[in-house]
mmCIF file of C-alpha atoms in Angstrom:
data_model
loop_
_atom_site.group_PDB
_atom_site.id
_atom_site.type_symbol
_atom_site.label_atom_id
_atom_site.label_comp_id
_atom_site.label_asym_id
_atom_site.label_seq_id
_atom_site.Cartn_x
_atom_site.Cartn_y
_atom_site.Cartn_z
ATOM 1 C CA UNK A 1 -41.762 60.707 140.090
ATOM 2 C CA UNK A 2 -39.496 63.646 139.134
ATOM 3 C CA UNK A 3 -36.021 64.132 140.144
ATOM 4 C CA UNK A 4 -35.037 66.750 142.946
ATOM 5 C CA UNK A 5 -32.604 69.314 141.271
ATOM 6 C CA UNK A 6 -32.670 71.844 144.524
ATOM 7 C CA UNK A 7 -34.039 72.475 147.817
ATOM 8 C CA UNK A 8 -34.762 75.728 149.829
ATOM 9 C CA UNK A 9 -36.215 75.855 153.283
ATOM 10 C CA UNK A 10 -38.446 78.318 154.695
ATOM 11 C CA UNK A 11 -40.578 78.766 157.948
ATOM 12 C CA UNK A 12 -44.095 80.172 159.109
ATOM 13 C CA UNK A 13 -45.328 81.708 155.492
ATOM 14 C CA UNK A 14 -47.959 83.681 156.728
ATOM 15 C CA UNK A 15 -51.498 83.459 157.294
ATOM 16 C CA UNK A 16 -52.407 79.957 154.747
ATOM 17 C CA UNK A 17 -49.257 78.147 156.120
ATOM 18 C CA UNK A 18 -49.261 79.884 159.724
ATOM 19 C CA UNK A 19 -46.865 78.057 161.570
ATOM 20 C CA UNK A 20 -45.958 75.379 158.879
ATOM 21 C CA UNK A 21 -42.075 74.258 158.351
ATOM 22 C CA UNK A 22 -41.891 74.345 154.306
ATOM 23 C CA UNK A 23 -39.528 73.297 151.763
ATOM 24 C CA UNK A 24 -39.556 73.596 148.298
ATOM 25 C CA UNK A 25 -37.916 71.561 145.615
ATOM 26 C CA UNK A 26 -36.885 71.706 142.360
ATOM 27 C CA UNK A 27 -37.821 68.657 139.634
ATOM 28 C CA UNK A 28 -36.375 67.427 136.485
ATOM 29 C CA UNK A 29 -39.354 67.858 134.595
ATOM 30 C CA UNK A 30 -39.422 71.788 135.975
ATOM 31 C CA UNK A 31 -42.371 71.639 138.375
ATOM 32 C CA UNK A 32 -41.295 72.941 141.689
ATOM 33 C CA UNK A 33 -43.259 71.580 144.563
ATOM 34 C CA UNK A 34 -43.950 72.775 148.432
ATOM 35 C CA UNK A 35 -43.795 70.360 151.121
ATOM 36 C CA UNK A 36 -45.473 71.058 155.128
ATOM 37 C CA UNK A 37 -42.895 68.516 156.921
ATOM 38 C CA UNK A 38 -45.602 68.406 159.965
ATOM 39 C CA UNK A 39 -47.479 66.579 157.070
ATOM 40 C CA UNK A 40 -45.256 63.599 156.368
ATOM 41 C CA UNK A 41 -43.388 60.990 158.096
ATOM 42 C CA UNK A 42 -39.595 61.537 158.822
ATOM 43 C CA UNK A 43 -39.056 58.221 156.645
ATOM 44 C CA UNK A 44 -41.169 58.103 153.537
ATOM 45 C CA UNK A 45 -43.836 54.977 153.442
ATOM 46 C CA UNK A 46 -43.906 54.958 149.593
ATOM 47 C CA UNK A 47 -42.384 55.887 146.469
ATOM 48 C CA UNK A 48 -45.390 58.205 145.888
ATOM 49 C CA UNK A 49 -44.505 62.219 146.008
ATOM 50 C CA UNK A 50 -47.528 64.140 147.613
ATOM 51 C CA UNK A 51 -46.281 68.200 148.097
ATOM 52 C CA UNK A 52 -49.339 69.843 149.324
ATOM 53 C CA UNK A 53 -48.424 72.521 146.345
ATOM 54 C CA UNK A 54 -47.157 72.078 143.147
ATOM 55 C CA UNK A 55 -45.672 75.810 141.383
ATOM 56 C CA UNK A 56 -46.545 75.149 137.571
ATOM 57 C CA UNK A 57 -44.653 77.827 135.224
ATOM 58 C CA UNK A 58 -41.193 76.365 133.845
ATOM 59 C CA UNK A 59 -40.953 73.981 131.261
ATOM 60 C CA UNK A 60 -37.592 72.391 132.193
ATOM 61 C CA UNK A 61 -35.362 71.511 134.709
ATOM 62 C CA UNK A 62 -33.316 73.929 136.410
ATOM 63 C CA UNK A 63 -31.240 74.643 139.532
ATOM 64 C CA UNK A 64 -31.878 78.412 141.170
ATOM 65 C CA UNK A 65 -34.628 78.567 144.145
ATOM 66 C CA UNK A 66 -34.828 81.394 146.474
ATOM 67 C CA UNK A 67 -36.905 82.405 149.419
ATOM 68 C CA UNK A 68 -37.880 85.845 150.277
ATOM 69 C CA UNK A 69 -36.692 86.990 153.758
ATOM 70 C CA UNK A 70 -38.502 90.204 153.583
ATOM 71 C CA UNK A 71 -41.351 89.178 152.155
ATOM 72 C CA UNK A 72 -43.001 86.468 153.369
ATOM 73 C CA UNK A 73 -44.126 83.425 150.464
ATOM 74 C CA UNK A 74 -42.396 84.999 147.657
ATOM 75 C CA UNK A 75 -40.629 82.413 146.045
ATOM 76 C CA UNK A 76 -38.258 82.980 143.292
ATOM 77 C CA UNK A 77 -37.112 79.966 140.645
ATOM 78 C CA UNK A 78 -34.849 80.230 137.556
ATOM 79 C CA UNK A 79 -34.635 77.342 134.945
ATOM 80 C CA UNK A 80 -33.084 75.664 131.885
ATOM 81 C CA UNK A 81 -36.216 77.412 130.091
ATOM 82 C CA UNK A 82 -34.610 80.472 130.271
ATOM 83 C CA UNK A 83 -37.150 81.760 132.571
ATOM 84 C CA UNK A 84 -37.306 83.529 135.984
ATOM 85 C CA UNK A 85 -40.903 83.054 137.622
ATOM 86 C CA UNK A 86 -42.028 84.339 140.859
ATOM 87 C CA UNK A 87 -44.280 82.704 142.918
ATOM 88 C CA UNK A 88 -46.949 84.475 145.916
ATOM 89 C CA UNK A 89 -47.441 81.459 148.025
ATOM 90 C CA UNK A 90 -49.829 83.984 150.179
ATOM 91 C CA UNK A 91 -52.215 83.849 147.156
ATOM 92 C CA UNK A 92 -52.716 79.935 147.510
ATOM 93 C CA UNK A 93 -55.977 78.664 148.518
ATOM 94 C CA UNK A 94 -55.873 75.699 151.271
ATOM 95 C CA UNK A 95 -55.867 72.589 149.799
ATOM 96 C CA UNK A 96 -55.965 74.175 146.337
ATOM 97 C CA UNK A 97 -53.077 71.431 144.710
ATOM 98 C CA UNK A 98 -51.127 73.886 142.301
ATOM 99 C CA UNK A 99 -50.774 77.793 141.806
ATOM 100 C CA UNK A 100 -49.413 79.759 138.683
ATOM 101 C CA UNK A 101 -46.812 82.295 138.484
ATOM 102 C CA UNK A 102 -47.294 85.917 139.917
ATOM 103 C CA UNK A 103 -44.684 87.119 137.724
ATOM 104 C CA UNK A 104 -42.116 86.027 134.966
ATOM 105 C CA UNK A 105 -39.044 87.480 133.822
ATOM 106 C CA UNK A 106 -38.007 87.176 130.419
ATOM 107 C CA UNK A 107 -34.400 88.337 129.251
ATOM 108 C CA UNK A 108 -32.014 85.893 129.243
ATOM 109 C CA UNK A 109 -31.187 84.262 126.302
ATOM 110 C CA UNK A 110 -30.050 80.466 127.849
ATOM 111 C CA UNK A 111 -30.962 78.675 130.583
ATOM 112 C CA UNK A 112 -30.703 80.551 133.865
ATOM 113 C CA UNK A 113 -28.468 78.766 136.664
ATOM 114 C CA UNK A 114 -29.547 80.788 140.137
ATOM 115 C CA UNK A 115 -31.523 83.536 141.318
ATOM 116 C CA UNK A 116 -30.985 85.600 144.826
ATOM 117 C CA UNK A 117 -33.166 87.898 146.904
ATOM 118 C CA UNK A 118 -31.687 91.015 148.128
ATOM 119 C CA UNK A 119 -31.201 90.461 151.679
ATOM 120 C CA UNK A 120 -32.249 94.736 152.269
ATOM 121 C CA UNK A 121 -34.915 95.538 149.462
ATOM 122 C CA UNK A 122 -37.860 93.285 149.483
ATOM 123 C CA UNK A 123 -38.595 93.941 145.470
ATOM 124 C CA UNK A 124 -34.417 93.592 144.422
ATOM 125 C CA UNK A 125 -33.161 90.150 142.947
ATOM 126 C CA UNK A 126 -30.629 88.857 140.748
ATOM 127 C CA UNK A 127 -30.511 86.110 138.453
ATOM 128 C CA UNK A 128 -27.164 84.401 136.263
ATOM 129 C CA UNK A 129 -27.019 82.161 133.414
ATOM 130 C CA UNK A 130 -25.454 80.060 130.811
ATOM 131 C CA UNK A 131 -25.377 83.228 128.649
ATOM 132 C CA UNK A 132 -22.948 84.856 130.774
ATOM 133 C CA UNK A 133 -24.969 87.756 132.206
ATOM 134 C CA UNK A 134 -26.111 88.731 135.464
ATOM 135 C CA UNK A 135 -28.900 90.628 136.003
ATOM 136 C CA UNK A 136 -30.646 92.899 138.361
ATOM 137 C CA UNK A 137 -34.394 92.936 138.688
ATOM 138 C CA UNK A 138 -37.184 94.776 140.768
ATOM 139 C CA UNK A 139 -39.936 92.266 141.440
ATOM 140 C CA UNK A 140 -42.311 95.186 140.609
ATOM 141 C CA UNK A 141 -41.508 95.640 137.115
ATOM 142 C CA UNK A 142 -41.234 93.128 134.141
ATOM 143 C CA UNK A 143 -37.514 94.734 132.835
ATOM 144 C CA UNK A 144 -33.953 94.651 133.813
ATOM 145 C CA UNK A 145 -32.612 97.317 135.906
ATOM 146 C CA UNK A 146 -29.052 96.138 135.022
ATOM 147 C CA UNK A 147 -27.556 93.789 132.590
ATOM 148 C CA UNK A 148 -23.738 92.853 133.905
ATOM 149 C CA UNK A 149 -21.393 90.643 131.338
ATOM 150 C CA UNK A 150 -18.873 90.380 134.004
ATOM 151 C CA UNK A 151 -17.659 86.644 133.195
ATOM 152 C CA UNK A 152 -16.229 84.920 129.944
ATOM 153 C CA UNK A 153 -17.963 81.617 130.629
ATOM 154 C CA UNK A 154 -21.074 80.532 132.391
ATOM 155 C CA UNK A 155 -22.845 82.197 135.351
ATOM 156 C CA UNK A 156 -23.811 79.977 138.228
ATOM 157 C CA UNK A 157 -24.115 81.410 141.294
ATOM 158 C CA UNK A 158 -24.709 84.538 142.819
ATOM 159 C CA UNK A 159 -25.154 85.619 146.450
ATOM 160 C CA UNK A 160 -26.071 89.487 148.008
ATOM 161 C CA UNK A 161 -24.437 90.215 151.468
ATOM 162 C CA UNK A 162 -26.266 90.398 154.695
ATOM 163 C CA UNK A 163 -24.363 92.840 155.954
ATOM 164 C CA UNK A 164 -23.855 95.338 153.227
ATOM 165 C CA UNK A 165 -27.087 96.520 151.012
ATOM 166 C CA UNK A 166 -24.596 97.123 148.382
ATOM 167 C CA UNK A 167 -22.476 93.777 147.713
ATOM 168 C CA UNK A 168 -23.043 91.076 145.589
ATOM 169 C CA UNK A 169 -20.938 88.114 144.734
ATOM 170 C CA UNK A 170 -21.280 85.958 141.600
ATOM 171 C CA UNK A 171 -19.229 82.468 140.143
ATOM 172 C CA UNK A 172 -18.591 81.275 137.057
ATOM 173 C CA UNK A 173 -17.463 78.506 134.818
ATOM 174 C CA UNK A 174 -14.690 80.663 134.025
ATOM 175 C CA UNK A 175 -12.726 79.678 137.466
ATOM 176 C CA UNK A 176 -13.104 83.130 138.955
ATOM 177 C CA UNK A 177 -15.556 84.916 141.703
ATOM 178 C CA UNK A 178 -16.332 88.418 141.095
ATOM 179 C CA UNK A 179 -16.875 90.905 144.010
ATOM 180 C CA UNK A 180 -19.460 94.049 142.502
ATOM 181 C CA UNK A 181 -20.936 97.361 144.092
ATOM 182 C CA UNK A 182 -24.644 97.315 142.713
ATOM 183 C CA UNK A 183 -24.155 100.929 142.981
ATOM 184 C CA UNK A 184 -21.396 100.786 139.906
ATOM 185 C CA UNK A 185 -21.546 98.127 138.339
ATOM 186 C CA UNK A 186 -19.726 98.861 135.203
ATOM 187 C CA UNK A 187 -16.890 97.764 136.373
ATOM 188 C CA UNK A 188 -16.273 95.162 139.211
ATOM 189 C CA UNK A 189 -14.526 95.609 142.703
ATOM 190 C CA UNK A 190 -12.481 92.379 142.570
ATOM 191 C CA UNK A 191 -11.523 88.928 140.833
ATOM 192 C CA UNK A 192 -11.199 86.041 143.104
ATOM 193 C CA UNK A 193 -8.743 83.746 141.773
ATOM 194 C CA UNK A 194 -7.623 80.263 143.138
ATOM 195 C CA UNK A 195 -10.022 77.613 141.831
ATOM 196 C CA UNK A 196 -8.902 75.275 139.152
ATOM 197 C CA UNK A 197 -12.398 74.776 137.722
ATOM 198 C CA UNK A 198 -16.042 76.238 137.193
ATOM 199 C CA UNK A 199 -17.234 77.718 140.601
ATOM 200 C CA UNK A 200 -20.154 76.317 141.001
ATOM 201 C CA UNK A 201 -21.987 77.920 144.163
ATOM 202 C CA UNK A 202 -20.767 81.350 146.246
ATOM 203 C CA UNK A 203 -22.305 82.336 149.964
ATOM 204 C CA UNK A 204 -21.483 85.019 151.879
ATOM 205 C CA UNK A 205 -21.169 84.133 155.629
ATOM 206 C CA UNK A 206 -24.349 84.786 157.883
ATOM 207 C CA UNK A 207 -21.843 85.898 160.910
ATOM 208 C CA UNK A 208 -18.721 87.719 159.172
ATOM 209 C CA UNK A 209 -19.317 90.559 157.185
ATOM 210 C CA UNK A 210 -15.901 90.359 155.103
ATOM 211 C CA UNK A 211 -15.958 85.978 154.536
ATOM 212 C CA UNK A 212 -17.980 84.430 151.837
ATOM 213 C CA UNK A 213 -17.122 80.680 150.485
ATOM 214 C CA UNK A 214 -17.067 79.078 146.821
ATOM 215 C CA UNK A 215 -17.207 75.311 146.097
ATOM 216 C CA UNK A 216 -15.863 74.663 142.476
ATOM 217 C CA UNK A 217 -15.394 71.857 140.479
ATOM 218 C CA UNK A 218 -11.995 71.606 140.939
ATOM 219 C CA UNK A 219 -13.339 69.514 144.676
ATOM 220 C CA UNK A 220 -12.073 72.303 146.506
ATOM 221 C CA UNK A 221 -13.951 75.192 148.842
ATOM 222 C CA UNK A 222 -12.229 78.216 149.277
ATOM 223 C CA UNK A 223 -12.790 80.708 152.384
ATOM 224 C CA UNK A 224 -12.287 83.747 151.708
ATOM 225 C CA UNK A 225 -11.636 87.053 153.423
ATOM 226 C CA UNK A 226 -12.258 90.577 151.853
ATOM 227 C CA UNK A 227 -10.821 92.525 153.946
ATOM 228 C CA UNK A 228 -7.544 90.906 152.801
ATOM 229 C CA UNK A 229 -7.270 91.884 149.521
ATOM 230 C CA UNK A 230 -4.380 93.738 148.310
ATOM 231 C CA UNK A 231 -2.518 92.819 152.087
ATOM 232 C CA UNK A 232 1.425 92.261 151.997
ATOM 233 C CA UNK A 233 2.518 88.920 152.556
ATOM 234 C CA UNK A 234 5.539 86.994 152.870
ATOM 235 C CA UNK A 235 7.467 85.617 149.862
ATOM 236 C CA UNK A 236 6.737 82.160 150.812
ATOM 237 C CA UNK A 237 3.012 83.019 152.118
ATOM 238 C CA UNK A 238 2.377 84.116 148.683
ATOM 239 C CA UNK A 239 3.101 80.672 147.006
ATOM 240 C CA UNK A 240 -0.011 79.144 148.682
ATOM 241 C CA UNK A 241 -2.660 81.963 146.971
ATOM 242 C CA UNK A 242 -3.002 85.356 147.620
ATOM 243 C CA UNK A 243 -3.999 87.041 150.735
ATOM 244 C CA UNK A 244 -7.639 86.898 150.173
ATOM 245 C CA UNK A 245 -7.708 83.790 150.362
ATOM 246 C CA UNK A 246 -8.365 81.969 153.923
ATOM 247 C CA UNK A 247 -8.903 78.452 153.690
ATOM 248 C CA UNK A 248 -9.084 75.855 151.621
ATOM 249 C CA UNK A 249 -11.557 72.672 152.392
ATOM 250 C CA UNK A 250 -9.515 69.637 150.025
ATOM 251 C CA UNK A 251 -12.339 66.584 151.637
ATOM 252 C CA UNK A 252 -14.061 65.603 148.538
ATOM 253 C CA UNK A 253 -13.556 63.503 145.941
ATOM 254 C CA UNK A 254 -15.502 64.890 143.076
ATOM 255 C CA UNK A 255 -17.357 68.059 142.055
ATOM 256 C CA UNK A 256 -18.727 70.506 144.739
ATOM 257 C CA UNK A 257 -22.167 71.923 143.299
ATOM 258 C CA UNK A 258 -23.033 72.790 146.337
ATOM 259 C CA UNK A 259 -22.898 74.006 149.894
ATOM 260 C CA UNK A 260 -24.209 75.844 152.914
ATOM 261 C CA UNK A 261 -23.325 77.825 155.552
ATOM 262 C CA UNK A 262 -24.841 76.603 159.274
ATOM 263 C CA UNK A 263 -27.248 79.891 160.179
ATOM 264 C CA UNK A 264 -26.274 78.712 164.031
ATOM 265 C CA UNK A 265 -22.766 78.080 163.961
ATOM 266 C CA UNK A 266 -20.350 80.029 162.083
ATOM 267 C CA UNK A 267 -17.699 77.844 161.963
ATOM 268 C CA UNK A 268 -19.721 75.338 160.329
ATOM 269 C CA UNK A 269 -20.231 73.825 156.794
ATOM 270 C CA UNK A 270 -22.341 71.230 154.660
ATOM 271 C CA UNK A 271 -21.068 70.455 151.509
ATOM 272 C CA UNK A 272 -21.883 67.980 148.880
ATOM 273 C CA UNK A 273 -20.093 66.102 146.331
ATOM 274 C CA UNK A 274 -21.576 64.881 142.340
ATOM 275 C CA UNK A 275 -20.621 61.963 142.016
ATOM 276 C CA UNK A 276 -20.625 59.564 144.887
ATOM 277 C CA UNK A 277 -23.494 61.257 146.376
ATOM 278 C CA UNK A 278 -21.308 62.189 149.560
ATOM 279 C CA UNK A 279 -22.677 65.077 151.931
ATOM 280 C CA UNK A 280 -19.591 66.145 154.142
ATOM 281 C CA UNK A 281 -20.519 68.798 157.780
ATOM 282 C CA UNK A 282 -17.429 70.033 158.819
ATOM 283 C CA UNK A 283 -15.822 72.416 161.113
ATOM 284 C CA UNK A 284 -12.970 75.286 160.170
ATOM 285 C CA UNK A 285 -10.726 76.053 163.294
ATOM 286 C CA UNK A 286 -11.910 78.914 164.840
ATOM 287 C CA UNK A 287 -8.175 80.479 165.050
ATOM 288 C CA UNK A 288 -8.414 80.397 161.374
ATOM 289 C CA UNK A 289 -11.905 82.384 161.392
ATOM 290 C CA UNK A 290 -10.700 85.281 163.869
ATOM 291 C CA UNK A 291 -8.190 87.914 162.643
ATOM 292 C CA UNK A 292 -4.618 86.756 164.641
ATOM 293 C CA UNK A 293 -1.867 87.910 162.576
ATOM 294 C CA UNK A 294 0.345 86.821 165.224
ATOM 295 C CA UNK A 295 -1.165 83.070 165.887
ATOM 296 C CA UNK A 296 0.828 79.954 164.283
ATOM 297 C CA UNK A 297 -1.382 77.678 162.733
ATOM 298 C CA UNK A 298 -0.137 73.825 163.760
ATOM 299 C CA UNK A 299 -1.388 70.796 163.020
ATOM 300 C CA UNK A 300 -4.665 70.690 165.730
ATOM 301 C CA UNK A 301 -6.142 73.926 163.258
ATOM 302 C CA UNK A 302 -6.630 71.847 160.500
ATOM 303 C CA UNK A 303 -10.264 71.452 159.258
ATOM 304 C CA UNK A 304 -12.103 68.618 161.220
ATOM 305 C CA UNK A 305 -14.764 66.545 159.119
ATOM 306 C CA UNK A 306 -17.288 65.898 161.941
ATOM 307 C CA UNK A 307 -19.844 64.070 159.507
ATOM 308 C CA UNK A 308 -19.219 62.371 156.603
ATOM 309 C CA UNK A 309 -22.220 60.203 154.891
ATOM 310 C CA UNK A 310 -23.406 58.507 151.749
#
């Protein structure tokens, strides 16, 4: 069977799957398909795949999946097709096997590497791609409310804040995050600069309003902080990036493509690594988290891999 190229959890969509625990991946051949975990054993008894939905629409592989928060069983996908599709996982009948798109969203012109609900507006989402753009969408309507060429490379992540309706985040192959105000977005609020390769995924925090992350492949994942930017520091504090800039995870061995923040612990991290199929949990120092200006950081603040596993 197909190849997982993502995975996105979700819980209790509505009426059909009242009460269910779902997740929904991504396959090579494009196919995305819905699993109920309460149907399947916690160790698979055969090689067989058997989602209790299969989302037909895209005709190639791709990496952006999305769950709606705000609306319960929207599911958004992007793909190597080019396309954005959105699926109403309300409007499947028990049992039914498959369901077609509700919507799809035609505008870039390469593949598209991520899409991401608004965590406010229940119709807002954004979607990034290999032909550098990022754009804005209402779920309602079949056009663009905003086309942003913001990076010089590749688009491959983008993230909106859960704190403020009007910030969105977005990474590129060009080495750099971008910080934007969706109310203005010709121009953009700030470049985030300290990777040595393509960012591959950007998060904001679910707990701190100012601190999103970036993995890159440079096998790095930077913390950072916004309310830094454009802070004084010391002559010698400046050599190891600039103020924005919080932490820096240095575990892996290869290319981070991606990572997530734990919803229950905020000083808590899984990350992943390409090429030796390594998942890493590990824990940032909560002195480093909280705002001490006058706090040393020793050696027993360094980050603490508590879970390391092939």
């Amino acid at each position: 069977e197909d190849g997982i190229r993502d995975f996105c959890l979700s819980r209790g969509l509505g009426d059909v799957y009242k009460r269910q625990v779902h997740g929904a991946t991504k396959t090579v051949s494009g196919e995305v398909h819905l699993f109920d975990f309460t149907q399947h054993p916690p160790k698979p008894d055969s090689d067989i795949v058997k989602p209790q939905l299969r989302l037909c629409g895209h005709k190639q592989e791709g990496y952006g999946i999305d769950w709606n928060t705000k609306r319960e069983g929207y599911l958004l996908s992007g793909a190597q097709d080019s396309k954005v599709i959105l699926w109403d996982i309300e409007s499947a009948k028990v049992n039914s096997g498959s369901i077609n798109p509700l919507a799809e969203f035609n505008k870039h012109k390469d593949g598209v590497e991520d899409v991401g609900w608004h965590k406010f507006k229940e119709t807002l989402f954004a979607s990034v791609g290999n032909d550098k753009h990022t754009i804005l969408w209402d779920s309602k309507m079949q056009k663009p409310t905003h086309i942003i060429a913001g990076h010089s490379s590749e688009v491959y992540s983008v993230d909106f804040s859960p704190f403020n309706e009007y910030l969105m985040i977005t990474g590129s192959g060009d080495k750099t995050v971008e910080l934007w105000d969706i109310r203005q977005l010709n121009t953009r609020m700030h470049t985030f600069e300290g990777h040595n390769d393509e960012v591959m995924k950007v998060e904001f925090s679910p707990f701190n309003q100012s601190i999103f992350a970036s993995a890159s492949a440079d096998r790095r994942l930077i913390v950072w902080d916004i309310s830094k930017i454009g802070k004084e520091v010391r002559e010698e504090d400046a050599r190891d990036g600039p103020p924005e800039m919080l932490f820096i995870h240095g575990g892996h061995r290869a290319k981070i493509p991606d990572f997530n923040w734990n919803p229950n612990d905020k000083l808590i991290c899984a990350s992943v690594e390409e090429e030796n199929n390594i998942l890493q949990i590990w824990q940032m120092a909560q002195a480093i988290y909280e705002d001490d200006d006058e706090l040393q950081l020793g050696e027993e603040l360094k980050n603490e891999i508590i879970y390391d596993e092939k």
